[in-house]
mmCIF file of C-alpha atoms and ligand atoms in Angstrom:
data_model
loop_
_atom_site.group_PDB
_atom_site.id
_atom_site.type_symbol
_atom_site.label_atom_id
_atom_site.label_comp_id
_atom_site.label_asym_id
_atom_site.label_seq_id
_atom_site.Cartn_x
_atom_site.Cartn_y
_atom_site.Cartn_z
ATOM 1 C CA MET A 117 4.805 -47.796 -26.083
ATOM 2 C CA THR A 118 4.842 -44.598 -23.993
ATOM 3 C CA GLY A 119 4.758 -45.041 -20.214
ATOM 4 C CA ASP A 120 1.821 -43.863 -18.114
ATOM 5 C CA SER A 121 3.761 -40.993 -16.570
ATOM 6 C CA THR A 122 4.874 -39.724 -19.929
ATOM 7 C CA ARG A 123 1.320 -39.932 -21.162
ATOM 8 C CA CYS A 124 0.116 -38.012 -18.107
ATOM 9 C CA VAL A 125 2.692 -35.269 -18.664
ATOM 10 C CA LYS A 126 1.763 -35.042 -22.313
ATOM 11 C CA ALA A 127 -1.895 -34.877 -21.407
ATOM 12 C CA VAL A 128 -1.497 -31.564 -19.561
ATOM 13 C CA ALA A 129 1.107 -29.968 -21.852
ATOM 14 C CA HIS A 130 -0.005 -27.422 -24.393
ATOM 15 C CA GLU A 131 1.756 -25.819 -27.248
ATOM 16 C CA GLY A 132 3.690 -22.773 -26.014
ATOM 17 C CA VAL A 133 3.148 -19.672 -28.071
ATOM 18 C CA PRO A 134 5.849 -17.073 -27.410
ATOM 19 C CA GLY A 135 4.245 -13.947 -25.977
ATOM 20 C CA SER A 136 1.015 -15.582 -24.863
ATOM 21 C CA PRO A 137 -0.134 -15.072 -21.247
ATOM 22 C CA LEU A 138 0.874 -17.580 -18.600
ATOM 23 C CA GLN A 139 -1.366 -20.614 -18.426
ATOM 24 C CA ALA A 140 -2.291 -22.156 -15.112
ATOM 25 C CA GLY A 141 -0.616 -25.536 -15.353
ATOM 26 C CA PRO A 142 2.777 -27.191 -15.664
ATOM 27 C CA VAL A 143 3.915 -25.832 -18.983
ATOM 28 C CA PHE A 144 7.697 -25.920 -18.444
ATOM 29 C CA ALA A 145 9.273 -22.755 -19.744
ATOM 30 C CA ALA A 146 6.445 -22.035 -22.155
ATOM 31 C CA PRO A 147 5.650 -19.379 -23.179
ATOM 32 C CA TYR A 148 9.326 -18.607 -22.619
ATOM 33 C CA LEU A 149 10.568 -20.822 -25.429
ATOM 34 C CA LEU A 150 13.888 -19.641 -26.753
ATOM 35 C CA GLY A 151 13.810 -18.754 -30.435
ATOM 36 C CA GLU A 152 16.533 -19.895 -32.811
ATOM 37 C CA ASP A 153 17.296 -16.243 -33.592
ATOM 38 C CA GLU A 154 18.618 -15.992 -29.961
ATOM 39 C CA ARG A 155 17.100 -12.533 -29.440
ATOM 40 C CA ASP A 156 17.082 -11.437 -25.806
ATOM 41 C CA ASP A 157 14.662 -8.529 -26.193
ATOM 42 C CA VAL A 158 11.649 -10.832 -26.088
ATOM 43 C CA ASP A 159 10.308 -12.809 -23.126
ATOM 44 C CA THR A 160 12.984 -15.373 -22.398
ATOM 45 C CA TYR A 161 12.740 -15.707 -18.623
ATOM 46 C CA ALA A 162 9.891 -14.700 -16.334
ATOM 47 C CA ARG A 163 12.061 -12.768 -13.838
ATOM 48 C CA ALA A 164 13.170 -10.410 -16.601
ATOM 49 C CA SER A 165 9.855 -9.735 -18.326
ATOM 50 C CA ASN A 166 6.600 -11.419 -19.102
ATOM 51 C CA PRO A 167 3.302 -10.551 -20.773
ATOM 52 C CA GLY A 168 1.302 -10.885 -17.535
ATOM 53 C CA TRP A 169 3.359 -8.128 -15.886
ATOM 54 C CA ARG A 170 3.040 -5.920 -18.943
ATOM 55 C CA ALA A 171 -0.756 -6.131 -18.914
ATOM 56 C CA LEU A 172 -0.921 -5.223 -15.201
ATOM 57 C CA GLU A 173 1.769 -2.554 -15.524
ATOM 58 C CA SER A 174 0.061 -0.793 -18.364
ATOM 59 C CA ALA A 175 -3.219 -0.748 -16.375
ATOM 60 C CA LEU A 176 -1.414 0.697 -13.323
ATOM 61 C CA ALA A 177 0.422 3.297 -15.427
ATOM 62 C CA ASP A 178 -2.927 4.434 -16.823
ATOM 63 C CA LEU A 179 -4.451 4.647 -13.355
ATOM 64 C CA GLU A 180 -1.507 6.613 -11.906
ATOM 65 C CA HIS A 181 -1.161 8.921 -14.965
ATOM 66 C CA ALA A 182 2.388 7.577 -15.236
ATOM 67 C CA SER A 183 4.544 7.051 -18.303
ATOM 68 C CA ALA A 184 5.249 3.505 -17.075
ATOM 69 C CA ALA A 185 4.858 1.217 -14.078
ATOM 70 C CA ARG A 186 6.693 -1.821 -12.756
ATOM 71 C CA VAL A 187 5.161 -4.491 -10.528
ATOM 72 C CA VAL A 188 6.975 -6.225 -7.684
ATOM 73 C CA GLY A 189 6.173 -8.736 -4.952
ATOM 74 C CA SER A 190 4.826 -6.401 -2.245
ATOM 75 C CA GLY A 191 4.454 -2.761 -1.230
ATOM 76 C CA MET A 192 7.682 -3.036 0.767
ATOM 77 C CA SER A 193 9.529 -4.309 -2.278
ATOM 78 C CA ALA A 194 8.185 -1.374 -4.311
ATOM 79 C CA ILE A 195 9.757 0.949 -1.745
ATOM 80 C CA THR A 196 13.005 -0.956 -1.324
ATOM 81 C CA VAL A 197 13.551 -1.504 -5.071
ATOM 82 C CA ALA A 198 12.874 2.188 -5.721
ATOM 83 C CA LEU A 199 15.203 3.352 -2.941
ATOM 84 C CA ARG A 200 18.002 0.920 -3.836
ATOM 85 C CA SER A 201 17.901 1.894 -7.481
ATOM 86 C CA LEU A 202 17.541 5.664 -7.007
ATOM 87 C CA VAL A 203 19.771 6.442 -3.990
ATOM 88 C CA ALA A 204 23.534 6.051 -4.292
ATOM 89 C CA PRO A 205 26.020 5.617 -1.431
ATOM 90 C CA GLY A 206 26.856 9.103 -0.153
ATOM 91 C CA GLY A 207 23.355 10.276 -1.029
ATOM 92 C CA THR A 208 20.593 11.364 1.304
ATOM 93 C CA VAL A 209 17.196 9.750 1.681
ATOM 94 C CA VAL A 210 14.374 11.355 3.649
ATOM 95 C CA VAL A 211 11.754 8.937 4.999
ATOM 96 C CA PRO A 212 8.632 9.539 7.093
ATOM 97 C CA SER A 213 9.136 9.247 10.861
ATOM 98 C CA ASP A 214 5.400 8.808 11.420
ATOM 99 C CA GLY A 215 4.413 6.703 8.405
ATOM 100 C CA TYR A 216 4.403 2.938 7.844
ATOM 101 C CA TYR A 217 7.040 1.833 10.382
ATOM 102 C CA GLN A 218 8.830 -0.826 8.353
ATOM 103 C CA VAL A 219 10.007 1.736 5.791
ATOM 104 C CA ARG A 220 12.169 3.688 8.238
ATOM 105 C CA THR A 221 13.345 0.418 9.804
ATOM 106 C CA TYR A 222 14.505 -0.747 6.361
ATOM 107 C CA ALA A 223 16.263 2.552 5.658
ATOM 108 C CA GLN A 224 18.095 2.506 9.007
ATOM 109 C CA GLU A 225 19.023 -1.186 8.901
ATOM 110 C CA PHE A 226 19.893 -1.630 5.226
ATOM 111 C CA LEU A 227 20.611 1.752 3.598
ATOM 112 C CA ALA A 228 22.442 3.594 6.386
ATOM 113 C CA PRO A 229 25.153 0.888 6.741
ATOM 114 C CA HIS A 230 25.869 1.293 3.000
ATOM 115 C CA GLY A 231 26.725 4.967 3.274
ATOM 116 C CA VAL A 232 23.306 6.490 2.645
ATOM 117 C CA LYS A 233 22.397 9.320 5.010
ATOM 118 C CA VAL A 234 18.923 8.565 6.352
ATOM 119 C CA VAL A 235 16.862 11.499 7.643
ATOM 120 C CA GLU A 236 13.511 10.849 9.320
ATOM 121 C CA MET A 237 10.885 13.565 9.033
ATOM 122 C CA SER A 238 7.372 13.877 10.436
ATOM 123 C CA VAL A 239 4.339 15.154 8.540
ATOM 124 C CA ALA A 240 4.550 18.342 10.641
ATOM 125 C CA GLU A 241 8.195 18.848 9.590
ATOM 126 C CA PHE A 242 7.313 18.290 5.916
ATOM 127 C CA GLY A 243 4.956 21.233 6.384
ATOM 128 C CA ASP A 244 7.229 23.636 8.274
ATOM 129 C CA GLY A 245 10.232 24.118 5.975
ATOM 130 C CA THR A 246 12.528 21.558 7.648
ATOM 131 C CA LEU A 247 12.837 19.717 4.338
ATOM 132 C CA THR A 248 14.317 22.758 2.604
ATOM 133 C CA ASP A 249 16.937 23.081 5.362
ATOM 134 C CA VAL A 250 17.885 19.405 4.979
ATOM 135 C CA LEU A 251 18.072 19.527 1.172
ATOM 136 C CA VAL A 252 20.229 22.674 1.130
ATOM 137 C CA THR A 253 23.113 20.762 2.694
ATOM 138 C CA ALA A 254 22.366 17.420 0.965
ATOM 139 C CA PRO A 255 24.104 16.351 -2.253
ATOM 140 C CA ASP A 256 22.127 16.529 -5.519
ATOM 141 C CA ASN A 257 20.018 13.495 -6.392
ATOM 142 C CA SER A 258 18.699 13.096 -2.869
ATOM 143 C CA VAL A 259 15.497 11.127 -2.597
ATOM 144 C CA VAL A 260 12.516 12.212 -0.515
ATOM 145 C CA LEU A 261 9.790 9.710 0.323
ATOM 146 C CA VAL A 262 6.493 10.981 1.710
ATOM 147 C CA GLU A 263 3.357 9.110 2.684
ATOM 148 C CA THR A 264 0.029 10.914 2.482
ATOM 149 C CA PRO A 265 -2.423 10.337 4.105
ATOM 150 C CA SER A 266 -0.003 8.817 6.581
ATOM 151 C CA ASN A 267 -0.446 5.417 8.157
ATOM 152 C CA PRO A 268 -1.617 5.362 10.882
ATOM 153 C CA GLY A 269 -2.010 9.091 11.722
ATOM 154 C CA LEU A 270 -4.003 10.021 8.570
ATOM 155 C CA ASP A 271 -2.167 13.348 8.357
ATOM 156 C CA THR A 272 -1.574 14.894 4.968
ATOM 157 C CA VAL A 273 1.469 16.362 3.249
ATOM 158 C CA ASP A 274 0.986 19.127 0.659
ATOM 159 C CA LEU A 275 2.414 17.360 -2.386
ATOM 160 C CA ARG A 276 2.621 20.420 -4.655
ATOM 161 C CA ALA A 277 4.657 22.322 -2.049
ATOM 162 C CA ILE A 278 6.960 19.371 -1.346
ATOM 163 C CA ALA A 279 7.486 18.721 -5.075
ATOM 164 C CA THR A 280 8.601 22.336 -5.517
ATOM 165 C CA ALA A 281 10.974 22.105 -2.529
ATOM 166 C CA CYS A 282 12.466 18.870 -3.908
ATOM 167 C CA HIS A 283 12.952 20.104 -7.440
ATOM 168 C CA VAL A 284 14.628 23.360 -6.374
ATOM 169 C CA SER A 285 17.287 21.129 -4.776
ATOM 170 C CA ASP A 286 17.430 18.522 -7.574
ATOM 171 C CA ALA A 287 15.913 15.894 -5.303
ATOM 172 C CA LEU A 288 13.490 13.223 -6.467
ATOM 173 C CA LEU A 289 10.079 13.069 -4.802
ATOM 174 C CA LEU A 290 8.665 9.575 -4.202
ATOM 175 C CA VAL A 291 5.111 9.331 -2.873
ATOM 176 C CA ASP A 292 3.703 6.274 -1.149
ATOM 177 C CA ASN A 293 0.179 6.228 -2.562
ATOM 178 C CA THR A 294 -0.995 3.151 -0.653
ATOM 179 C CA THR A 295 -3.665 4.707 1.552
ATOM 180 C CA ALA A 296 -5.093 7.034 -1.116
ATOM 181 C CA THR A 297 -4.668 4.826 -4.210
ATOM 182 C CA PRO A 298 -4.751 6.426 -7.686
ATOM 183 C CA LEU A 299 -8.532 6.470 -7.326
ATOM 184 C CA GLY A 300 -8.163 9.031 -4.534
ATOM 185 C CA GLN A 301 -4.978 10.934 -5.406
ATOM 186 C CA LEU A 302 -2.662 11.335 -8.394
ATOM 187 C CA PRO A 303 0.772 12.299 -7.015
ATOM 188 C CA LEU A 304 2.454 12.491 -10.448
ATOM 189 C CA ASP A 305 -0.074 15.134 -11.537
ATOM 190 C CA LEU A 306 0.829 17.087 -8.386
ATOM 191 C CA GLY A 307 4.550 17.150 -9.238
ATOM 192 C CA ALA A 308 5.904 13.912 -7.741
ATOM 193 C CA ASP A 309 8.484 11.966 -9.749
ATOM 194 C CA VAL A 310 7.656 8.444 -8.629
ATOM 195 C CA VAL A 311 4.739 6.658 -6.984
ATOM 196 C CA VAL A 312 5.451 3.613 -4.844
ATOM 197 C CA ALA A 313 2.536 1.677 -3.428
ATOM 198 C CA SER A 314 1.215 -1.474 -1.912
ATOM 199 C CA GLY A 315 -1.469 -2.945 -4.153
ATOM 200 C CA THR A 316 -2.107 -5.443 -1.360
ATOM 201 C CA LYS A 317 -4.688 -3.002 0.051
ATOM 202 C CA SER A 318 -7.603 -1.314 -1.751
ATOM 203 C CA LEU A 319 -6.396 -1.844 -5.318
ATOM 204 C CA SER A 320 -6.514 -5.637 -5.168
ATOM 205 C CA GLY A 321 -9.020 -5.315 -2.348
ATOM 206 C CA HIS A 322 -9.787 -8.891 -1.332
ATOM 207 C CA SER A 323 -7.059 -9.359 1.302
ATOM 208 C CA ASP A 324 -5.822 -12.400 -0.578
ATOM 209 C CA LEU A 325 -2.551 -11.364 -2.202
ATOM 210 C CA LEU A 326 0.530 -9.185 -1.757
ATOM 211 C CA PHE A 327 1.744 -6.923 -4.531
ATOM 212 C CA GLY A 328 3.463 -3.612 -5.055
ATOM 213 C CA TYR A 329 4.249 -1.263 -7.892
ATOM 214 C CA ILE A 330 6.456 1.637 -8.888
ATOM 215 C CA ALA A 331 5.072 4.206 -11.342
ATOM 216 C CA VAL A 332 7.293 6.868 -12.888
ATOM 217 C CA ALA A 333 6.709 10.181 -14.617
ATOM 218 C CA ASP A 334 10.050 10.074 -16.458
ATOM 219 C CA PRO A 335 10.872 6.800 -18.280
ATOM 220 C CA GLU A 336 14.587 7.557 -17.864
ATOM 221 C CA LEU A 337 14.270 6.211 -14.321
ATOM 222 C CA LEU A 338 13.209 2.789 -15.586
ATOM 223 C CA PRO A 339 16.522 1.135 -16.537
ATOM 224 C CA ALA A 340 17.842 1.390 -12.953
ATOM 225 C CA ILE A 341 14.556 0.077 -11.542
ATOM 226 C CA ASP A 342 14.409 -2.779 -14.077
ATOM 227 C CA ARG A 343 17.991 -3.768 -13.347
ATOM 228 C CA GLU A 344 17.380 -3.773 -9.599
ATOM 229 C CA ARG A 345 14.215 -5.868 -9.970
ATOM 230 C CA LEU A 346 15.942 -8.341 -12.291
ATOM 231 C CA LEU A 347 19.038 -8.846 -10.170
ATOM 232 C CA SER A 348 17.405 -8.766 -6.746
ATOM 233 C CA GLY A 349 14.628 -11.063 -7.980
ATOM 234 C CA THR A 350 11.998 -9.012 -6.156
ATOM 235 C CA VAL A 351 9.263 -10.217 -8.456
ATOM 236 C CA LEU A 352 5.512 -10.725 -8.520
ATOM 237 C CA GLY A 353 4.445 -14.315 -9.187
ATOM 238 C CA PRO A 354 2.255 -15.167 -12.180
ATOM 239 C CA PHE A 355 -0.806 -16.094 -10.135
ATOM 240 C CA GLU A 356 -0.718 -12.855 -8.124
ATOM 241 C CA THR A 357 -0.148 -10.922 -11.344
ATOM 242 C CA TRP A 358 -3.246 -12.403 -12.896
ATOM 243 C CA LEU A 359 -5.312 -12.005 -9.727
ATOM 244 C CA ALA A 360 -4.223 -8.390 -9.176
ATOM 245 C CA HIS A 361 -5.027 -7.501 -12.770
ATOM 246 C CA ARG A 362 -8.403 -9.214 -12.595
ATOM 247 C CA SER A 363 -9.163 -7.381 -9.311
ATOM 248 C CA LEU A 364 -8.546 -3.923 -10.792
ATOM 249 C CA GLY A 365 -11.809 -4.166 -12.709
ATOM 250 C CA THR A 366 -13.860 -3.703 -9.545
ATOM 251 C CA ALA A 367 -11.468 -1.340 -7.744
ATOM 252 C CA GLY A 368 -13.446 1.778 -8.671
ATOM 253 C CA LEU A 369 -16.707 0.420 -7.277
ATOM 254 C CA ARG A 370 -15.079 -0.989 -4.180
ATOM 255 C CA PHE A 371 -13.139 2.190 -3.410
ATOM 256 C CA GLU A 372 -16.183 4.413 -3.858
ATOM 257 C CA ARG A 373 -18.139 2.347 -1.333
ATOM 258 C CA GLN A 374 -15.204 2.119 1.082
ATOM 259 C CA CYS A 375 -14.790 5.917 1.042
ATOM 260 C CA ALA A 376 -18.537 6.529 1.429
ATOM 261 C CA ASN A 377 -18.602 4.115 4.367
ATOM 262 C CA ALA A 378 -15.538 5.737 5.932
ATOM 263 C CA LEU A 379 -17.096 9.199 5.766
ATOM 264 C CA ALA A 380 -20.363 7.954 7.267
ATOM 265 C CA VAL A 381 -18.542 6.016 10.003
ATOM 266 C CA ALA A 382 -16.300 8.987 10.854
ATOM 267 C CA GLY A 383 -19.354 11.257 11.128
ATOM 268 C CA MET A 384 -21.117 8.743 13.386
ATOM 269 C CA LEU A 385 -18.033 8.266 15.587
ATOM 270 C CA LEU A 386 -17.616 12.022 16.007
ATOM 271 C CA GLU A 387 -21.008 12.126 17.706
ATOM 272 C CA HIS A 388 -20.433 8.967 19.736
ATOM 273 C CA ALA A 389 -19.889 9.342 23.485
ATOM 274 C CA ALA A 390 -17.768 6.165 23.687
ATOM 275 C CA VAL A 391 -14.928 7.382 21.455
ATOM 276 C CA THR A 392 -12.526 10.323 21.177
ATOM 277 C CA ASP A 393 -9.925 11.622 18.734
ATOM 278 C CA VAL A 394 -11.738 10.653 15.520
ATOM 279 C CA ARG A 395 -9.620 11.324 12.437
ATOM 280 C CA TYR A 396 -10.663 11.156 8.780
ATOM 281 C CA PRO A 397 -9.220 13.494 6.111
ATOM 282 C CA GLY A 398 -12.669 13.734 4.501
ATOM 283 C CA LEU A 399 -14.259 15.363 7.572
ATOM 284 C CA ALA A 400 -14.537 19.126 7.088
ATOM 285 C CA GLY A 401 -13.250 19.778 10.616
ATOM 286 C CA ASP A 402 -10.285 17.389 10.429
ATOM 287 C CA PRO A 403 -6.806 18.966 10.741
ATOM 288 C CA ALA A 404 -5.789 17.157 7.515
ATOM 289 C CA HIS A 405 -8.831 18.250 5.523
ATOM 290 C CA ALA A 406 -7.597 21.501 3.981
ATOM 291 C CA VAL A 407 -4.570 19.837 2.362
ATOM 292 C CA ALA A 408 -6.549 16.685 1.533
ATOM 293 C CA ALA A 409 -9.304 18.635 -0.200
ATOM 294 C CA GLY A 410 -6.712 20.391 -2.365
ATOM 295 C CA GLN A 411 -5.170 17.186 -3.713
ATOM 296 C CA MET A 412 -7.488 14.230 -3.159
ATOM 297 C CA SER A 413 -10.635 13.293 -5.034
ATOM 298 C CA ARG A 414 -11.627 10.664 -2.453
ATOM 299 C CA PHE A 415 -10.369 10.346 1.098
ATOM 300 C CA GLY A 416 -9.793 6.613 1.490
ATOM 301 C CA PRO A 417 -11.128 3.742 3.579
ATOM 302 C CA LEU A 418 -9.216 4.437 6.823
ATOM 303 C CA VAL A 419 -10.719 6.105 9.900
ATOM 304 C CA THR A 420 -8.952 6.264 13.264
ATOM 305 C CA PHE A 421 -10.373 6.785 16.733
ATOM 306 C CA ARG A 422 -9.571 6.156 20.344
ATOM 307 C CA LEU A 423 -11.163 3.954 22.974
ATOM 308 C CA PRO A 424 -10.071 4.173 26.625
ATOM 309 C CA GLY A 425 -7.551 1.321 26.410
ATOM 310 C CA ARG A 426 -6.477 -2.033 25.040
ATOM 311 C CA ASP A 427 -9.277 -4.077 26.659
ATOM 312 C CA GLU A 428 -11.973 -1.824 25.210
ATOM 313 C CA VAL A 429 -10.518 -2.254 21.727
ATOM 314 C CA HIS A 430 -10.618 -6.032 22.026
ATOM 315 C CA ARG A 431 -14.155 -5.899 23.437
ATOM 316 C CA PHE A 432 -15.285 -3.656 20.600
ATOM 317 C CA VAL A 433 -13.871 -5.973 17.924
ATOM 318 C CA ARG A 434 -15.362 -9.018 19.653
ATOM 319 C CA ALA A 435 -18.788 -7.376 19.891
ATOM 320 C CA ALA A 436 -18.885 -6.225 16.262
ATOM 321 C CA THR A 437 -20.164 -8.768 13.775
ATOM 322 C CA LEU A 438 -18.912 -6.907 10.692
ATOM 323 C CA VAL A 439 -15.391 -6.073 11.928
ATOM 324 C CA ALA A 440 -12.522 -8.533 11.537
ATOM 325 C CA PRO A 441 -9.348 -8.062 13.589
ATOM 326 C CA ALA A 442 -6.656 -7.691 10.916
ATOM 327 C CA THR A 443 -3.614 -5.543 10.327
ATOM 328 C CA SER A 444 -3.920 -5.163 6.585
ATOM 329 C CA PHE A 445 -6.487 -2.736 5.239
ATOM 330 C CA GLY A 446 -8.387 -1.807 2.100
ATOM 331 C CA GLY A 447 -10.243 -5.107 1.753
ATOM 332 C CA ILE A 448 -13.917 -5.715 1.134
ATOM 333 C CA HIS A 449 -14.445 -6.541 4.831
ATOM 334 C CA THR A 450 -14.269 -3.892 7.520
ATOM 335 C CA THR A 451 -11.213 -4.543 9.695
ATOM 336 C CA ALA A 452 -9.727 -3.043 12.842
ATOM 337 C CA ASP A 453 -6.152 -2.908 14.094
ATOM 338 C CA ARG A 454 -4.914 -1.734 17.515
ATOM 339 C CA ARG A 455 -1.791 -0.025 16.244
ATOM 340 C CA ALA A 456 0.007 0.205 19.607
ATOM 341 C CA ARG A 457 0.611 -3.547 19.389
ATOM 342 C CA TRP A 458 3.030 -2.881 16.508
ATOM 343 C CA GLY A 459 4.916 -0.147 18.350
ATOM 344 C CA ASP A 460 3.405 2.866 16.553
ATOM 345 C CA ALA A 461 3.595 5.989 18.733
ATOM 346 C CA VAL A 462 -0.142 6.035 19.458
ATOM 347 C CA PRO A 463 -2.234 5.532 22.624
ATOM 348 C CA GLU A 464 -3.086 1.983 23.742
ATOM 349 C CA GLY A 465 -6.748 2.446 22.739
ATOM 350 C CA PHE A 466 -5.993 3.843 19.240
ATOM 351 C CA VAL A 467 -7.940 1.968 16.556
ATOM 352 C CA ARG A 468 -7.320 2.076 12.811
ATOM 353 C CA LEU A 469 -10.535 1.018 11.165
ATOM 354 C CA SER A 470 -10.571 0.089 7.482
ATOM 355 C CA CYS A 471 -14.074 0.381 6.095
ATOM 356 C CA GLY A 472 -15.186 -2.367 3.758
ATOM 357 C CA ILE A 473 -17.919 -2.453 1.149
ATOM 358 C CA GLU A 474 -20.797 -3.516 3.407
ATOM 359 C CA ASP A 475 -24.065 -1.571 3.137
ATOM 360 C CA THR A 476 -23.525 1.688 4.982
ATOM 361 C CA ALA A 477 -26.578 1.398 7.237
ATOM 362 C CA ASP A 478 -25.603 -2.124 8.301
ATOM 363 C CA LEU A 479 -22.059 -1.081 9.114
ATOM 364 C CA LEU A 480 -23.171 1.959 11.117
ATOM 365 C CA ALA A 481 -25.664 -0.107 13.104
ATOM 366 C CA ASP A 482 -23.088 -2.814 13.811
ATOM 367 C CA LEU A 483 -20.425 -0.354 14.965
ATOM 368 C CA ASP A 484 -22.931 1.507 17.143
ATOM 369 C CA ALA A 485 -24.084 -1.728 18.792
ATOM 370 C CA ALA A 486 -20.486 -2.864 19.347
ATOM 371 C CA LEU A 487 -19.548 0.463 20.927
ATOM 372 C CA LYS A 488 -22.584 0.316 23.226
ATOM 373 C CA GLU A 489 -21.552 -3.186 24.271
ATOM 374 C CA THR A 490 -17.994 -1.980 24.849
ATOM 375 C CA THR A 491 -19.151 0.911 27.051
ATOM 376 C CA LEU A 492 -21.673 -1.222 28.904
ATOM 377 C CA HIS A 493 -19.016 -3.655 30.036
ATOM 378 C CA ARG A 494 -16.306 -1.089 30.641
ATOM 379 C CA GLY A 495 -14.437 -1.928 33.842
ATOM 380 C CA ARG A 496 -16.178 -5.255 34.358
ATOM 381 C CA PRO A 497 -14.065 -8.405 34.513
ATOM 382 C CA GLU A 498 -14.088 -10.723 31.512
ATOM 383 C CA PRO A 499 -16.782 -13.426 31.793
ATOM 384 C CA ALA A 500 -15.485 -16.550 33.507
ATOM 385 C CA GLU A 501 -15.037 -19.630 31.372
ATOM 386 C CA THR A 502 -17.717 -22.220 31.951
HETATM 387 C C1 LIG B 627 1.603 3.039 3.656
HETATM 388 C C2 LIG B 627 2.143 1.666 3.414
HETATM 389 N N1 LIG B 627 3.147 1.497 2.553
HETATM 390 C C3 LIG B 627 3.663 0.276 2.295
HETATM 391 C C4 LIG B 627 3.179 -0.843 2.933
HETATM 392 C C5 LIG B 627 3.789 -2.188 2.636
HETATM 393 O O1 LIG B 627 2.919 -2.947 1.853
HETATM 394 P P1 LIG B 627 3.036 -4.551 1.710
HETATM 395 O O2 LIG B 627 2.493 -5.113 2.980
HETATM 396 O O3 LIG B 627 2.254 -4.874 0.506
HETATM 397 O O4 LIG B 627 4.472 -4.867 1.587
HETATM 398 C C6 LIG B 627 2.137 -0.710 3.832
HETATM 399 C C7 LIG B 627 1.611 -1.904 4.537
HETATM 400 O O5 LIG B 627 0.727 -1.819 5.368
HETATM 401 C C8 LIG B 627 1.600 0.574 4.090
HETATM 402 O O6 LIG B 627 0.602 0.760 4.957
#
């Protein structure tokens, strides 16, 4: 007679079919059952390969116009796996000095000590020929990582020009496509070799999972990336894989609305007496617009602006009913982040607003009311606790 526990375990087991997608449930190694032929080119262990990854990767490769894509556990792991597998000791890596701050921190703390020369370059320097000077003295196979539009400055780098400068010097161009997404910009079509991105933001879009991906133009880059992912174990879990893939189906709709909201919000803020320094690459008068218009089809969910100081930012977020204080971006809810708190080189009152998918009129009205409230109470002490 079988014991109760054994019966319980049997009750939730199902027959593993090699190659079938992961099932939610305790299914042991299934569908990674080892065949008697002992082949290792099929799914044998989830860290090496699995059908869930392949489904998501083929969708991402299509979206990025790539020959192939690889998914990993976060945007940072997309960048670190790509850099570790493509830059050798003695090589040079160029990273943005005014992009997402953890990338340059990683390069300085973990690549430089292993003999990689790390050069930090601003968006302005990417545009003024500094890159060519650096690459002339760098060994072949240098790697250049650019972020456009940059986070948090929303400045743009001319990807066609940078791709030409890289290829003249046999350097690889990696583009962080997180803020633009493939629905706003296709770096591989503009000459880049590799896209790295955080899918945590607009692509998955619900602020409920972390994931990253690497998409390549040339499949010859894949073996090094695969090896690095396998051995470092920088993997995406099965639940996130499923959720990310499922979320892609609505990414087009969500991104369209986010971009439409961002343009409307940026236009409203430009006219608003309470704010200064509004930036959005989609605004015709924005310093980033000329380059953005030449390479982007949509300009993204992020708008930045400046309030007088830290207190005004907190008052604004408190007064708004449709704005959540959060540091991630690209989700369905509008969110705001005071970037100075993270050490970005921006004024204390600098706000990075990520526009969600709310109805545009509602969002504009809410932001306007919150800004009025912020201005009204400017300089007054906080209300006393009762
Ligand atoms: C431009 C950019 N790249 C990469 C990342 C890292 O993404 P993740 O948080 O998914 O690791 C971020 C995170 O905000 C980012 O803004």
